[in-house]
Coordinates of C-alpha atoms in Angstrom, one line a residue:
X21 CA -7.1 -10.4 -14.0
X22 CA -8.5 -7.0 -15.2
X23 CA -8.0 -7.8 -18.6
X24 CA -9.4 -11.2 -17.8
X25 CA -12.0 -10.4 -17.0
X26 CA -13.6 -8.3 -20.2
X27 CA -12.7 -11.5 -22.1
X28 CA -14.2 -13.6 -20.1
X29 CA -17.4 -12.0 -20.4
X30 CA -16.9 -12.1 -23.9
X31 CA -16.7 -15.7 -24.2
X32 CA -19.5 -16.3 -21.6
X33 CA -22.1 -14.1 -23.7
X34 CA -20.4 -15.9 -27.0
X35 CA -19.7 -12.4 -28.6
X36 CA -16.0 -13.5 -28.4
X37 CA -13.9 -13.0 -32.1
X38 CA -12.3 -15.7 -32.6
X39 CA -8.8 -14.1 -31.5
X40 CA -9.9 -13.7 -28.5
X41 CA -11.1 -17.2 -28.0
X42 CA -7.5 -18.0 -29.0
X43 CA -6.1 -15.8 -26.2
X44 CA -8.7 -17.1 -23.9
X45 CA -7.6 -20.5 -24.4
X46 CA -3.9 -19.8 -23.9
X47 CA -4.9 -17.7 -20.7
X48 CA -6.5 -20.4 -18.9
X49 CA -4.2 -23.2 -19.9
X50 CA -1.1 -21.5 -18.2
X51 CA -3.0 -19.6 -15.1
X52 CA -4.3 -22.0 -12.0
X53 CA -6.3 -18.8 -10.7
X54 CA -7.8 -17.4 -14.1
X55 CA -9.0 -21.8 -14.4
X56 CA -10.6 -21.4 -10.7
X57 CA -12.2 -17.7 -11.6
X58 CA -13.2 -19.6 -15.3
X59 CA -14.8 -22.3 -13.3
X60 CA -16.9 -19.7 -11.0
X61 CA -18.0 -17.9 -13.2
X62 CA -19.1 -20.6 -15.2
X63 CA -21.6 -22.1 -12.6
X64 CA -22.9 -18.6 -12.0
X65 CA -23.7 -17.8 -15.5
X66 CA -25.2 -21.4 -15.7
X67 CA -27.4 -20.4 -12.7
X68 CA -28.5 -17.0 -13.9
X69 CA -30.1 -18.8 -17.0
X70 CA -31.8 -21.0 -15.2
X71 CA -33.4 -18.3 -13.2
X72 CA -33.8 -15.8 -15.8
X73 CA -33.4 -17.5 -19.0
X74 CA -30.9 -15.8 -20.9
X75 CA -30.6 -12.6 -22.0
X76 CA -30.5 -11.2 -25.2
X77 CA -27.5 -9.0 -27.0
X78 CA -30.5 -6.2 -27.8
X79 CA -31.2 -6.2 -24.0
X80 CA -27.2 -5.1 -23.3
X81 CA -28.1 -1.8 -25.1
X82 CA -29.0 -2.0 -28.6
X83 CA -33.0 -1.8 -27.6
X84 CA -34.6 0.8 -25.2
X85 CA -34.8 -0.2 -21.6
X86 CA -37.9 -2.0 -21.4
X87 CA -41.4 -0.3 -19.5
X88 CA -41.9 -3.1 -17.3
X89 CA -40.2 -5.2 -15.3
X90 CA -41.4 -8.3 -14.6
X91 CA -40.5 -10.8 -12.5
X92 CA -38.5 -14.0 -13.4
X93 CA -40.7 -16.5 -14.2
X94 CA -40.8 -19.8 -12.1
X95 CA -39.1 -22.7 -13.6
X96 CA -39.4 -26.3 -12.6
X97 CA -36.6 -26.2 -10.0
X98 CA -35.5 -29.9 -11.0
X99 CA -35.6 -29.4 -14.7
X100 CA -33.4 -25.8 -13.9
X101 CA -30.7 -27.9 -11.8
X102 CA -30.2 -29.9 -14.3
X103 CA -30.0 -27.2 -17.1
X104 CA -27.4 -25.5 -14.6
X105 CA -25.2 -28.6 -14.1
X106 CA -25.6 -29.7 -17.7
X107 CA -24.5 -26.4 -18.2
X108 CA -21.8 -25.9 -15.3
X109 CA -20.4 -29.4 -16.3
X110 CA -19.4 -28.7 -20.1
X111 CA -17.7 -25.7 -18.7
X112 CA -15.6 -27.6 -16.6
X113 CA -15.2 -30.2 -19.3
X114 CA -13.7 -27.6 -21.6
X115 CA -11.3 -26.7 -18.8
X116 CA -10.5 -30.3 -18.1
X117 CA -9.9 -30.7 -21.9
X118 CA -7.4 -28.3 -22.1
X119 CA -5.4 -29.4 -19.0
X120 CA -5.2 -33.0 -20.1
X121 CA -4.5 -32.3 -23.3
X122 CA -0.8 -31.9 -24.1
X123 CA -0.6 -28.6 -26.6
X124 CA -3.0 -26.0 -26.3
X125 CA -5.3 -26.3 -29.4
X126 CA -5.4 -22.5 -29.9
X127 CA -1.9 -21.5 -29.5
X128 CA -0.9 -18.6 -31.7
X129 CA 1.5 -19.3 -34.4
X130 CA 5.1 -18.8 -34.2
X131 CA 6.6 -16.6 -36.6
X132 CA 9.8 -16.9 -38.1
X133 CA 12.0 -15.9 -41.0
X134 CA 13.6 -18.2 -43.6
X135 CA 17.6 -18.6 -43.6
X136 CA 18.4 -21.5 -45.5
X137 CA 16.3 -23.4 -48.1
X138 CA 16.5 -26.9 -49.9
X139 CA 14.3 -28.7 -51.6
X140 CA 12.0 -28.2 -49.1
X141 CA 8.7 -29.7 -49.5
X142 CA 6.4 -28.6 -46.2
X143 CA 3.3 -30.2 -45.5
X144 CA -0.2 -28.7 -46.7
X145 CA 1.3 -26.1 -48.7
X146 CA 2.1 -23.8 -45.7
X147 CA 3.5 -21.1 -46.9
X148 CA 6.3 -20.2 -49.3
X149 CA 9.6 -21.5 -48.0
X150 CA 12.4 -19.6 -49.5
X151 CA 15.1 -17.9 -47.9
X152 CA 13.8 -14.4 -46.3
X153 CA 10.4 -15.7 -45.9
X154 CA 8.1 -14.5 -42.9
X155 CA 6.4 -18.2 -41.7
X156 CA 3.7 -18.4 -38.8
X157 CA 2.7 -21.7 -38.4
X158 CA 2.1 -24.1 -35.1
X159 CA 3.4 -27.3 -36.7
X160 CA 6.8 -27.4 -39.0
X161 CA 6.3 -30.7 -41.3
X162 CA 9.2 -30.8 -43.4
X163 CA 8.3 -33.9 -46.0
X164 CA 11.9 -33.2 -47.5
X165 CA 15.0 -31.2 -48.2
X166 CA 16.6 -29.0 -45.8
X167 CA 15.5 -25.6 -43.8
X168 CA 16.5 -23.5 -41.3
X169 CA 14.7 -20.8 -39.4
X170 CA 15.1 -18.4 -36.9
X171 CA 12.5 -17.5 -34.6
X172 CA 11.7 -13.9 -33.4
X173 CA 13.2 -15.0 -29.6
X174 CA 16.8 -15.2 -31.9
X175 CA 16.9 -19.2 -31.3
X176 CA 17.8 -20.7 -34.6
X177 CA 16.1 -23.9 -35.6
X178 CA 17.2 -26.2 -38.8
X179 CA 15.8 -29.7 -39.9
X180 CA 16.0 -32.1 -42.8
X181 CA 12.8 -34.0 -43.9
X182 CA 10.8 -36.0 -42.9
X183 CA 10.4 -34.2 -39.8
X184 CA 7.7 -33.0 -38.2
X185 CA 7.6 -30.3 -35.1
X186 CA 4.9 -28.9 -32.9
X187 CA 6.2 -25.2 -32.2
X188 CA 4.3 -24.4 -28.7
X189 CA 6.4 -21.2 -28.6
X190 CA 9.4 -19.4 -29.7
X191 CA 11.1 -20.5 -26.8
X192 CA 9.4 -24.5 -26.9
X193 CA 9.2 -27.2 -29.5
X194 CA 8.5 -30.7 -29.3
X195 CA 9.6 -32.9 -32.1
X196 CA 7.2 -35.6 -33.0
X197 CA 10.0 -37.6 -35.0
X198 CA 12.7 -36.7 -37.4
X199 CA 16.1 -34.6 -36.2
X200 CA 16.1 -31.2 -35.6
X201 CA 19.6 -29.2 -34.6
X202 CA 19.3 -25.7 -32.6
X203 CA 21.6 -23.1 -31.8
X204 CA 20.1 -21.0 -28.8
X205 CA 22.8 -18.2 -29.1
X206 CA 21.8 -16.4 -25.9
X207 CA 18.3 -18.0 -25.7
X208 CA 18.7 -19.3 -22.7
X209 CA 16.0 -22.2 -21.8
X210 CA 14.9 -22.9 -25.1
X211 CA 13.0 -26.3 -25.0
X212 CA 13.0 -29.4 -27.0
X213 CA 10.6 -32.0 -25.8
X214 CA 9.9 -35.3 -27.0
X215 CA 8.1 -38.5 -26.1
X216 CA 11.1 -40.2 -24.1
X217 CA 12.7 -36.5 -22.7
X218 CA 12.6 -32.8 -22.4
X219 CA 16.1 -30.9 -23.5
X220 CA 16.5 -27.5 -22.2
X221 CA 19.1 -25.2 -23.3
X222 CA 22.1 -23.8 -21.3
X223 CA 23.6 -21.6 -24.2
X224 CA 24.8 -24.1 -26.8
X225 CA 24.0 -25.9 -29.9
X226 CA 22.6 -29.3 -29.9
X227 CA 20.5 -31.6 -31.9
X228 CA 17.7 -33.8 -31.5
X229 CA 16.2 -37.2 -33.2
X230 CA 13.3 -38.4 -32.3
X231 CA 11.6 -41.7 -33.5
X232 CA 9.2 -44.8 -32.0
X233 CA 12.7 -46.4 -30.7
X234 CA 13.5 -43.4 -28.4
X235 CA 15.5 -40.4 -28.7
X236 CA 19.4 -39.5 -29.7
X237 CA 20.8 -36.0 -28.0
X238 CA 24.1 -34.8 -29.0
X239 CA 25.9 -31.4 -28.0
X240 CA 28.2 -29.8 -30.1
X241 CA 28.8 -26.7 -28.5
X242 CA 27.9 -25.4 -25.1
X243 CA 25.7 -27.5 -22.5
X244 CA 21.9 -28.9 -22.1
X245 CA 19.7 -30.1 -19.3
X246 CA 18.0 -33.6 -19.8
X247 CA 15.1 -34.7 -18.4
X248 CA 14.1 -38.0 -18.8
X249 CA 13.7 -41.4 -17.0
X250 CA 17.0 -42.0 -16.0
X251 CA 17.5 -41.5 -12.1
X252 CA 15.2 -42.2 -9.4
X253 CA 14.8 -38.7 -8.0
X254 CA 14.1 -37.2 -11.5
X255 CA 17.4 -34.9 -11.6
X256 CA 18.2 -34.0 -14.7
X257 CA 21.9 -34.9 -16.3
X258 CA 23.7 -32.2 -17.8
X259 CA 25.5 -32.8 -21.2
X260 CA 28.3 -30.4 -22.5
X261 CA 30.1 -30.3 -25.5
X262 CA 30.9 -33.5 -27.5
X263 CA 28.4 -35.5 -25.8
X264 CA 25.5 -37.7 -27.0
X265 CA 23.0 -40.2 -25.1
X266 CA 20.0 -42.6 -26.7
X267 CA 17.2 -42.2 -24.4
X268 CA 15.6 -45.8 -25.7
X269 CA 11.6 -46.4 -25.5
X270 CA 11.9 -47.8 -22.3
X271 CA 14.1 -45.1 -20.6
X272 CA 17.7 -46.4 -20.4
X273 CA 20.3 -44.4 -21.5
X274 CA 23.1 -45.6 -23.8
X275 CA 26.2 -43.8 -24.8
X276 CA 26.8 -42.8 -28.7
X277 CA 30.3 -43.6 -30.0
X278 CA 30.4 -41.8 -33.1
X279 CA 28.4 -39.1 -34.5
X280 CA 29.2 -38.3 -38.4
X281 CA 28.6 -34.6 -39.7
X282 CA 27.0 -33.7 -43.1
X283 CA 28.2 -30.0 -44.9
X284 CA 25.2 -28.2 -43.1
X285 CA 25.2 -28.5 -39.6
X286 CA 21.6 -30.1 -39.7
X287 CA 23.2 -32.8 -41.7
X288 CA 24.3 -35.1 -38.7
X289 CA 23.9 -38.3 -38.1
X290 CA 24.9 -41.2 -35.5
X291 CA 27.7 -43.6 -36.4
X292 CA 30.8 -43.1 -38.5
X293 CA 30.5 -42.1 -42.4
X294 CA 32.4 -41.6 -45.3
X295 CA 35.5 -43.9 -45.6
X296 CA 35.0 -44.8 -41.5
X297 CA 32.4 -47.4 -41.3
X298 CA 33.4 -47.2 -37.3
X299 CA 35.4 -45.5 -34.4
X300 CA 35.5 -46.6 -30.8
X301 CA 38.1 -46.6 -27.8
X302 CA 38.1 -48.7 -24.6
X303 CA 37.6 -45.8 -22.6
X304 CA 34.0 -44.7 -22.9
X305 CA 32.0 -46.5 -20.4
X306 CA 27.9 -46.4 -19.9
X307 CA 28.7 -43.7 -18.3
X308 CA 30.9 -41.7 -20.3
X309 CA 28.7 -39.6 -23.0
X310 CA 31.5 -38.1 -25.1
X311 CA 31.3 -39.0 -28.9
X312 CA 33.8 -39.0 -32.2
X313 CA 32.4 -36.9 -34.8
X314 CA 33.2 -38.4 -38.3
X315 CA 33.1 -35.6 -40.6
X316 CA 33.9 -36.8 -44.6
X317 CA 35.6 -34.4 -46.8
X318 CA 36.0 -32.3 -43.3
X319 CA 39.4 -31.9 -43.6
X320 CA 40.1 -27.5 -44.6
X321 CA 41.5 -24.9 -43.2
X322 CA 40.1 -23.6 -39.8
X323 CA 38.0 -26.8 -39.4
X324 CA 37.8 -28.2 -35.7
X325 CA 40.2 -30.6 -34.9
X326 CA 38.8 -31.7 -31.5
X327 CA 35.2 -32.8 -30.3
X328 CA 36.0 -31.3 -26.8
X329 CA 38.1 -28.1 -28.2
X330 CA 37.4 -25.4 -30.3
X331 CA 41.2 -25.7 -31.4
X332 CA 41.5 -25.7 -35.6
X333 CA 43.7 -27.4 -37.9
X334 CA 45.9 -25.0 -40.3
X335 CA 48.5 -24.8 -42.7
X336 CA 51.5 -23.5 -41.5
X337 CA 52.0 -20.8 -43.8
X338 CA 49.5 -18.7 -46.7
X339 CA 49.5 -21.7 -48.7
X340 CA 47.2 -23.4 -46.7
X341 CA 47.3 -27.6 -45.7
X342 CA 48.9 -29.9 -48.1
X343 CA 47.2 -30.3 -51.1
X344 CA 47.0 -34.2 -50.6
X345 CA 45.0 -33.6 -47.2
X346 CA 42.5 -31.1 -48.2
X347 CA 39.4 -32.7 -48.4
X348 CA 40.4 -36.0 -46.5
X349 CA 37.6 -37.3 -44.1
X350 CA 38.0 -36.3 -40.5
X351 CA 37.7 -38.0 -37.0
X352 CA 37.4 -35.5 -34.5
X353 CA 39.1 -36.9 -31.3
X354 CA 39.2 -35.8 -27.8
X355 CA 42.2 -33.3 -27.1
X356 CA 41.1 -34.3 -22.9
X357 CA 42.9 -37.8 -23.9
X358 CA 46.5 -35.8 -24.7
X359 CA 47.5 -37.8 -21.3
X360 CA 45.8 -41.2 -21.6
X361 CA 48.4 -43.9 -21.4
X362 CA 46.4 -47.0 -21.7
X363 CA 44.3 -45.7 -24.7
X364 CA 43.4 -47.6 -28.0
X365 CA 41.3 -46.6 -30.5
X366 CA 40.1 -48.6 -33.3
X367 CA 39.2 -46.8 -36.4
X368 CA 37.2 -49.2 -39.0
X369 CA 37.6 -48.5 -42.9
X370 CA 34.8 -49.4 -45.2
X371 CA 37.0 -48.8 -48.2
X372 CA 40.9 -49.0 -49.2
X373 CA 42.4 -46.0 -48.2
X374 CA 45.3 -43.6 -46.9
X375 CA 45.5 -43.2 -43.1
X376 CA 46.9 -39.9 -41.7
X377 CA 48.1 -39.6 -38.2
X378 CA 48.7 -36.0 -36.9
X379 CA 51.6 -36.4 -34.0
X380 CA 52.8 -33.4 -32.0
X381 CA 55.5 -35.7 -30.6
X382 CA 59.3 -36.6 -32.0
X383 CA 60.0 -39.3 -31.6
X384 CA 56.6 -40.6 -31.7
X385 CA 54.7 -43.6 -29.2
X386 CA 56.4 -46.8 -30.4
X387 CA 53.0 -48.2 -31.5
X388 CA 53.2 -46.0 -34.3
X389 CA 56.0 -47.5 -36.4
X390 CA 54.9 -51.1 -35.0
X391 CA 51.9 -50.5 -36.8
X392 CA 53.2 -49.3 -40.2
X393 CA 52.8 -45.8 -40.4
X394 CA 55.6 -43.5 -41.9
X395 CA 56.8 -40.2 -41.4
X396 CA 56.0 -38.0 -44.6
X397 CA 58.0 -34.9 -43.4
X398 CA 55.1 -32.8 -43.8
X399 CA 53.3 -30.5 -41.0
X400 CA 50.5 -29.0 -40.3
X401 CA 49.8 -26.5 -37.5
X402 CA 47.1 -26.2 -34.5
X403 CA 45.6 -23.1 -33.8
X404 CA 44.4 -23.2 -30.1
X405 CA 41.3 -21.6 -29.2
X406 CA 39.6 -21.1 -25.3
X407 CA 41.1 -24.7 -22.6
X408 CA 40.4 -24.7 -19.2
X409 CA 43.7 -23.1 -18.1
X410 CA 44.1 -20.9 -21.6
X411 CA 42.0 -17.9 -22.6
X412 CA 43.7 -18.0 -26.0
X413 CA 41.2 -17.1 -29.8
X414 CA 41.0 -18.7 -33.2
X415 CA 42.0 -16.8 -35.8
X416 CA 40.2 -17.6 -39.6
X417 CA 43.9 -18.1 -42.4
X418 CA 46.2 -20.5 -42.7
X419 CA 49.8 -19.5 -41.0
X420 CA 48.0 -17.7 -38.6
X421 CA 47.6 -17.9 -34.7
X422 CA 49.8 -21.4 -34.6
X423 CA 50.6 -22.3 -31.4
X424 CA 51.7 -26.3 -32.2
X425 CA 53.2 -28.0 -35.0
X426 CA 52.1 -31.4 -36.3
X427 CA 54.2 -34.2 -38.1
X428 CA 52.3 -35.8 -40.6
X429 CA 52.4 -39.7 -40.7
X430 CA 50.5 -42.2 -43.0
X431 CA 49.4 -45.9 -43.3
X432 CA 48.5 -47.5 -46.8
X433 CA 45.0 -49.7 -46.0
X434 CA 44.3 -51.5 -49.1
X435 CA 41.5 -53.7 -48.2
X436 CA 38.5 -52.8 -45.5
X437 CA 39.5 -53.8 -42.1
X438 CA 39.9 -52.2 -38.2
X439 CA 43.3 -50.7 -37.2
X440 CA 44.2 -49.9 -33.6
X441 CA 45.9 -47.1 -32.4
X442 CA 47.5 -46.7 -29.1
X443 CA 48.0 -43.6 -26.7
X444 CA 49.3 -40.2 -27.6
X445 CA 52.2 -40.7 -24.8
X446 CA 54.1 -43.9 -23.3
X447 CA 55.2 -42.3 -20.1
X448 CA 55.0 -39.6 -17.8
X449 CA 55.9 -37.3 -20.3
X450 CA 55.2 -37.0 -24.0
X451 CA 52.5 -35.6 -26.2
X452 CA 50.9 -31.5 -25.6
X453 CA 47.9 -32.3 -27.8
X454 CA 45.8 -35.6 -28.5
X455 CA 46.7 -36.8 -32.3
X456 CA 44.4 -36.1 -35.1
X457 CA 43.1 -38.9 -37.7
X458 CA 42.2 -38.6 -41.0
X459 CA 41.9 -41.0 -44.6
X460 CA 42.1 -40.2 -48.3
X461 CA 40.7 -42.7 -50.9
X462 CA 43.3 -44.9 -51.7
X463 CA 43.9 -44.7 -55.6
X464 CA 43.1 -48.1 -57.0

């Protein structure tokens, strides 16, 4: 309040910079009490110039006391009320103004530093956008290309155009529409709001896309808070990794099936991609949130095999995966399904193409050969990172850090069309590790 007070005086006897009209406005907008003492003061500064006129900025010093006082001057006591209440009211109104509205107009900017750059084309010219930049602005409109940022509070923020984003804080954003992915690191309670929901973080990565039909959140590492319209007593659901919900326009909430991944990790989109034009299972239900990520071209050493795992596929010595699977596009399953016996998965090509099964099991679940596929006698390795019941760590090489070997089986698709693939075991028994799936372009 004591430094309140100074600027409020400021702003009352409109000698306020306009800094400090900024600060003002933030100050009142987030403080109950400095809106009540705002409000006071208001109606006694109306009164005093009804009673005494007002006051000029010579009489506050810059002139030599005055010889005389006189006494104030009588004033037509209706004429005054109203001057007062006229006066008392616009205060209030600017108060009101700022509560109702939904972003204070005068927040500062928030500043941030430039780590990726792509044809980015940013609204109004604001600012220079290349990579090492120092930005301060209060709304990110990316008309195209591809930027990341990271804001002084460490949370890192990427988009792809069109996207536009009001930045309230370093620590709150609300996107207006377009997707937006954000790695809070040890941010803690970062904030994504949008019309349908709020997000708030819990240490993880996650992305947001907002449009007029609702709003799509997916986690890809870590866990979020959502807030939305979805239960009765307003709790919020939490989301961990490999999940996704569509908050629609209206408030229900609807699973995501698939989500595919571009080469930056702002480059995601729902559905399937590449040569998968789909991927579902009969086991995710309304309520079951986890998604397949589709990643084409994915397929390298020390990329993720699992959506629910931070386990990595591997070569099993320095040269690194087979040479025919580098670069093959790749469905991220669930390693949580490793015991599923009643699970089928359908897998839809858009184009002819080469499917790969990854099996940790010999023999193999008799679906397998039932549907086609062939043993190639190649294998790759997993290299197992953090489970619930294993503190184990990645290491970055091929032939390093394998804790599970793979046999490598293939299917020949030559025309568009679904295949089904059953469970990784038949019994009470069988598979360690869920299978992995992957396709090449079949050579026409």
């Amino acid at each position: 309040m004591s430094d309140f007070a100074p600027l409020l005086e400021a702003v009352l006897a409109d000698r306020a910079t306009p800094e400090e009209r900024e600060t003002f406005a933030v100050q009142i907008a987030s403080d109950a009490a400095l809106r009540r003492e705002y409000a006071m003061q208001m109606k006694l500064h109306a009164l005093l110039e009804w009673r005494g006129g007002r006051v000029g900025a010579r009489a506050m010093g810059d002139a030599p006391p005055a010889k005389n006082v006189t006494a104030f001057p009588k004033q037509d006591s209706s004429r005054g009320s109203w001057l007062a209440m006229a006066a008392l009211f616009a205060g209030l109104c600017a108060v009101a103004a700022l509560l109702s509205s939904r972003e204070v107009k005068h927040t500062p900017p928030v500043a941030m530093e430039v780590l990726h750059s792509t044809g980015v084309v940013l609204a109004g010219g604001k600012g220079e956008a290349r990579v090492g930049a120092r930005l301060a602005l209060r709304t990110l409109e990316l008309r195209a290309g591809l930027l990341r940022v990271r804001f002084d509070s460490g949370v890192i923020l990427g988009a792809e155009g069109p996207a536009k984003i009001e930045l309230l804080n370093p620590m709150h954003v609300r996107v207006l529409s377009g997707r937006i992915t954000a790695d809070a690191g040890d941010a803690h309670g970062f904030t994504v709001d949008t019309a349908r929901t709020r997000v708030v973080d819990l240490g993880t990565r996650f992305g947001v896309d907002a449009s007029a039909m609702g709003a799509d959140v997916v986690v890809f590492d870590g866990a979020v808070e959502v807030h939305g319209r979805h239960s009765e007593d307003g709790t919020p659901q939490r989301l961990g990794q490999g999940e996704a919900v569509r908050i629609a326009a209206a408030g229900a909430w609807m699973p995501i099936m698939s989500i595919a991944a571009g080469p930056e990790p702002e480059q995601w989109s729902t559905g399937a991609g590449g040569l998968f034009s789909a991927v579902r299972d009969n086991r995710r239900t309304p309520d079951a949130m986890k998604f397949y990520q589709v990643v084409p071209g994915g397929l390298r050493e020390d990329t993720r095999a699992y959506v629910d795992r931070t386990h990595e596929w591997n070569g099993l010595a320095a040269a690194g995966l087979p040479e025919f699977l580098r670069g093959a596009d790749l469905i991220r399953t669930f390693n949580d399904d490793k015991r599923e016996t009643d699970l089928e998965v359908t897998v839809e090509l858009a184009k002819p193409a080469t499917l790969y099964l990854f099996l940790d099991k010999k023999p193999p679940p008799s679906w397998v050969t039932t549907a086609g596929f062939a043993d190639l006698g190649v294998k790759i390795g997993l290299d197992e990172g953090p489970s619930p019941n294993r503190t184990l760590t990645t290491a970055t090489a091929p032939g390093v850090s394998i804790e599970r070997v793979f046999s490598v089986w293939s299917l020949e698709v030559r025309e568009p069309r679904a295949v089904k693939l059953g469970p990784p075991r038949e019994g009470p028994t069988g598979a360690k590790a869920m299978y992995g799936i992957a396709a090449q372009p079949l050579a026409p």
